C-alpha positions in Angstrom: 95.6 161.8 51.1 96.5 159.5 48.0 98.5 157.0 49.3 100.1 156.7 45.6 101.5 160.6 46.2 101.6 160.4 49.7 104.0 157.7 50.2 107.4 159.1 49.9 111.0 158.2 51.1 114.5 160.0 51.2 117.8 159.0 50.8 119.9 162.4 51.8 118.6 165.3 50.7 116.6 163.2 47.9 113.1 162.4 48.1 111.3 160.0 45.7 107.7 158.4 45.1 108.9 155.5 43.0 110.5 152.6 44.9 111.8 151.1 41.8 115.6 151.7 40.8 117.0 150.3 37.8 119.9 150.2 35.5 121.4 150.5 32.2 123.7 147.9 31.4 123.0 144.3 29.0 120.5 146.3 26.8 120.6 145.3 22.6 119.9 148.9 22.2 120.0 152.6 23.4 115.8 153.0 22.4 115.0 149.6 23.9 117.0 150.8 26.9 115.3 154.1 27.2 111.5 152.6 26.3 112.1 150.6 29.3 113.1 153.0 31.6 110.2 155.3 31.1 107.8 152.3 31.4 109.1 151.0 34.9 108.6 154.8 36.2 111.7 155.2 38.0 112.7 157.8 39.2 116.1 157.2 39.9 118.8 155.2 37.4 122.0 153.9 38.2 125.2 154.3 35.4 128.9 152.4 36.1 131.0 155.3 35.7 134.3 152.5 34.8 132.0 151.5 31.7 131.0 154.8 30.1 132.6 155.9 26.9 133.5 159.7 27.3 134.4 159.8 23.8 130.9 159.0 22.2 128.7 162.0 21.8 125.1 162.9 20.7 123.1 159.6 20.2 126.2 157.6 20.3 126.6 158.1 24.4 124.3 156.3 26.8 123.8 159.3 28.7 122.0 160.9 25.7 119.2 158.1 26.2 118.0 159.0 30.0 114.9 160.0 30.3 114.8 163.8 31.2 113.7 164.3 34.9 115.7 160.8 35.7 118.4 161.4 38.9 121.7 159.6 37.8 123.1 157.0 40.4 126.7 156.5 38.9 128.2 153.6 40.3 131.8 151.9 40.5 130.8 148.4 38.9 133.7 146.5 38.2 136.1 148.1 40.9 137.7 145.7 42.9 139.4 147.4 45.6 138.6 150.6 47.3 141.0 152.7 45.8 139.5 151.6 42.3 135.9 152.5 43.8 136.8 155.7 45.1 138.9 157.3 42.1 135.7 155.5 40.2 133.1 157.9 42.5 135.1 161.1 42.5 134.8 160.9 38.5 131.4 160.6 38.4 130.9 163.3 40.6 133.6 165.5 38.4 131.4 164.4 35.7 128.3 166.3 37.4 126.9 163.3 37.9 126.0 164.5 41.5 126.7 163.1 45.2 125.0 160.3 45.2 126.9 157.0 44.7 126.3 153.6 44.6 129.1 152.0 45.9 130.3 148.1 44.8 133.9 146.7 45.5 133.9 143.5 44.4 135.9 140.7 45.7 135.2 137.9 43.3 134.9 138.3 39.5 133.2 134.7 39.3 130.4 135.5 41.7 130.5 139.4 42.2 130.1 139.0 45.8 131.5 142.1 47.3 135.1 142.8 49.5 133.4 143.5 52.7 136.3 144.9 54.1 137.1 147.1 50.8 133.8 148.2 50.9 133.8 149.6 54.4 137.2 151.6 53.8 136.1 153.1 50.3 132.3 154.0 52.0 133.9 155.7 55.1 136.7 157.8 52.8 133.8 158.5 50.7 131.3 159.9 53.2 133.9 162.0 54.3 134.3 163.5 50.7 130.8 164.1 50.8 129.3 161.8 49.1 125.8 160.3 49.7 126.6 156.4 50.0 124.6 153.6 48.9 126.8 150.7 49.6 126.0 147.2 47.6 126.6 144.2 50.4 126.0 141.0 51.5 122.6 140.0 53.3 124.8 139.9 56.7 123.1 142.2 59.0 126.5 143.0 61.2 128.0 143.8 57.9 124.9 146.3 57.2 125.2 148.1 61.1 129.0 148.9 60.3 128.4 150.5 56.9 125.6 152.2 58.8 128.3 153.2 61.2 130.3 154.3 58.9 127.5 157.1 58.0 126.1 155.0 55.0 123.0 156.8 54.0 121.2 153.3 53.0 122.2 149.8 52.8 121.8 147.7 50.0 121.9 144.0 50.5 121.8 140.9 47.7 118.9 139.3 47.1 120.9 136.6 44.9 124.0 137.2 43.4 124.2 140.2 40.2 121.7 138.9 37.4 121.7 135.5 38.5 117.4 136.3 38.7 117.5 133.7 41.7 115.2 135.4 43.4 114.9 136.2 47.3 117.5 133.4 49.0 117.7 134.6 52.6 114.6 136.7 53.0 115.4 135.8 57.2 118.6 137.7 56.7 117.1 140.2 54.9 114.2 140.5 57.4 116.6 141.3 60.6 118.5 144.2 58.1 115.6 145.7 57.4 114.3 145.9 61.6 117.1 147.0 62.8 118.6 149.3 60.4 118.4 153.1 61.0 118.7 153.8 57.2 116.8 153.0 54.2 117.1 149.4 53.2 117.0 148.7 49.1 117.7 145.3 47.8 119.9 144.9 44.9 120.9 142.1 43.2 119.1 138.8 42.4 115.5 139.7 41.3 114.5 137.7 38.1 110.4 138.6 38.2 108.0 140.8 39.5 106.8 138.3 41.9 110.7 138.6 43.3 110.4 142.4 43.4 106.7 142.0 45.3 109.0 139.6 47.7 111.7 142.2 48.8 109.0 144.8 49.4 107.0 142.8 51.2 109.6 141.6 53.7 110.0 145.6 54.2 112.3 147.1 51.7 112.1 150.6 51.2 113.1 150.1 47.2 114.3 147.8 44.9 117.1 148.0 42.4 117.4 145.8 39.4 118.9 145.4 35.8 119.1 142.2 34.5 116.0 141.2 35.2 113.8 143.6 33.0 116.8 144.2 30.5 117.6 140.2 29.3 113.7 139.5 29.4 112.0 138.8 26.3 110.1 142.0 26.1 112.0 144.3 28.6 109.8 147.2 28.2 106.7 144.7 29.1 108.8 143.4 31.9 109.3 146.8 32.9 106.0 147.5 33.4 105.3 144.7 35.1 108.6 145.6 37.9 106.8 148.3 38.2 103.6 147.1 39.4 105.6 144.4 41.3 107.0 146.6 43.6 103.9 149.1 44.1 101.9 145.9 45.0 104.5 144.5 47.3 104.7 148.0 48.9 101.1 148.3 49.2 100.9 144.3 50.8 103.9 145.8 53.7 101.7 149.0 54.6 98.1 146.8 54.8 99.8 144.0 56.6 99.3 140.1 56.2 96.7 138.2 57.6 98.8 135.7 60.6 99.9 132.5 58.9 98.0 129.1 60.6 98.7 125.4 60.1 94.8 124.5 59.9 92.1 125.7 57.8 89.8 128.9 59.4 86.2 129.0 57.6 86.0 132.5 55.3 81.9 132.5 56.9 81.7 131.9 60.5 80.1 128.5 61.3 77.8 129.2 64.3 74.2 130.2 62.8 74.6 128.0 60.0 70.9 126.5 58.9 70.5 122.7 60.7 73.8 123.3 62.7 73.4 122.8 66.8 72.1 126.4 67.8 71.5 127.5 64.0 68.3 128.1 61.7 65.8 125.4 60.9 64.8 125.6 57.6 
């Protein structure tokens, strides 16, 4: 089988062959927006539902610039407690936006790091609505195992803080999520470069979500691209597994038969 159509995973009901997820916000324009998100090949894009504008239609609404065939994550960016984030997901799924949600309650507008504790209460209201919850978090793995609790369908912990494009900070924390987690592990939040994408997959994420980084790059379509082949090479470098890492050099050739060594070849 081809690895590149074989290799599938499933959030819900959903099942997708891209592990790239990105977003639609910081864009200079709707055709730059949508050039990029058909280049990265994602299957999946996330919309904050709070920062829509229900009253532009045709070309002048966001939503007119997906790519056909794209599933719609809405989120609830720039809720701050849960009540915000839960009135935020019931709209987008009144707006047919479906059940899946990506779920953010924020608890600090300087460094968007989320409300832990609002973001258990919203997610388990939520999954008893219905709704298919992808919860944004912190890299702590207790924090991870109660949203998983809490019937979380993934977890989605920070690389870096939002566009900050630090890159992987705590891959260690992100390490023990990802083995011990029952549910699909994205990481959102902090990529900057493809070589951060290729990181997060391969510590062992199932996906990566980003924004920022492809969207505030110089050529964001170019970037996109290159997200794109970021993450399939990470994923690809996780499945074929590392060589061990030593402290002291070991030869590529074997050196026993070598011509004039002790036991080798005479020339």
């Amino acid at each position: 089988m081809d690895a590149r159509t074989a290799d599938t995973w499933s959030i819900g009901t959903h099942v997708f062959t891209s592990r790239l997820l990105v977003g639609t916000g910081k864009y200079k324009d709707f055709p730059t927006m949508q050039r990029a998100l058909v280049a990265s090949g994602a299957e999946v894009v996330t919309v904050a539902v709070r920062r829509l504008d229900l009253s532009k239609k045709g070309d002048e609404s966001l939503l007119a610039w997906i790519p056909k065939g794209m599933k719609l994550l809405p989120n609830t960016a720039a809720c701050f407690t849960a009540e915000e984030a839960i009135r935020t997901a019931r709209l987008g799924r009144e707006l047919d936006m479906g059940d899946l949600v990506k779920l953010e309650v924020i608890g600090d507008r300087r460094t968007l790091f989320p409300d832990v504790d609002g973001l258990l209460a919203a997610a388990k209201v939520l999954v008893k609505e219905g709704f298919t919850v992808l919860p944004y978090t912190n890299d702590d793995p207790v924090t991870a195992r109660k949203l998983e609790d809490a019937g979380c369908a993934a977890v989605m912990p920070l690389g870096a803080p939002i566009g900050s494009g630090l890159g992987i900070r705590n891959p260690y924390n992100l390490r023990i999520i990802m083995e011990t987690a029952k549910v699909p592990v994205l990481v959102d939040a902090g990529v900057g470069t493809a070589s951060d994408a290729a990181v997060a997959m391969e510590l062992g994420a199932v996906a990566v979500l980003m924004n920022t980084a492809i969207a505030e790059a110089g050529d964001p379509v170019l970037m996109a691209e290159a997200m794109r082949d970021g993450v399939a090479a990470g994923r690809k470098a996780f499945l074929a597994g590392r060589m061990p890492m030593r402290l002291h050099a070991s030869a590529s050739s074997p050196m026993t038969g070598l011509m004039g060594a002790p036991g080798g070849a005479t020339p």
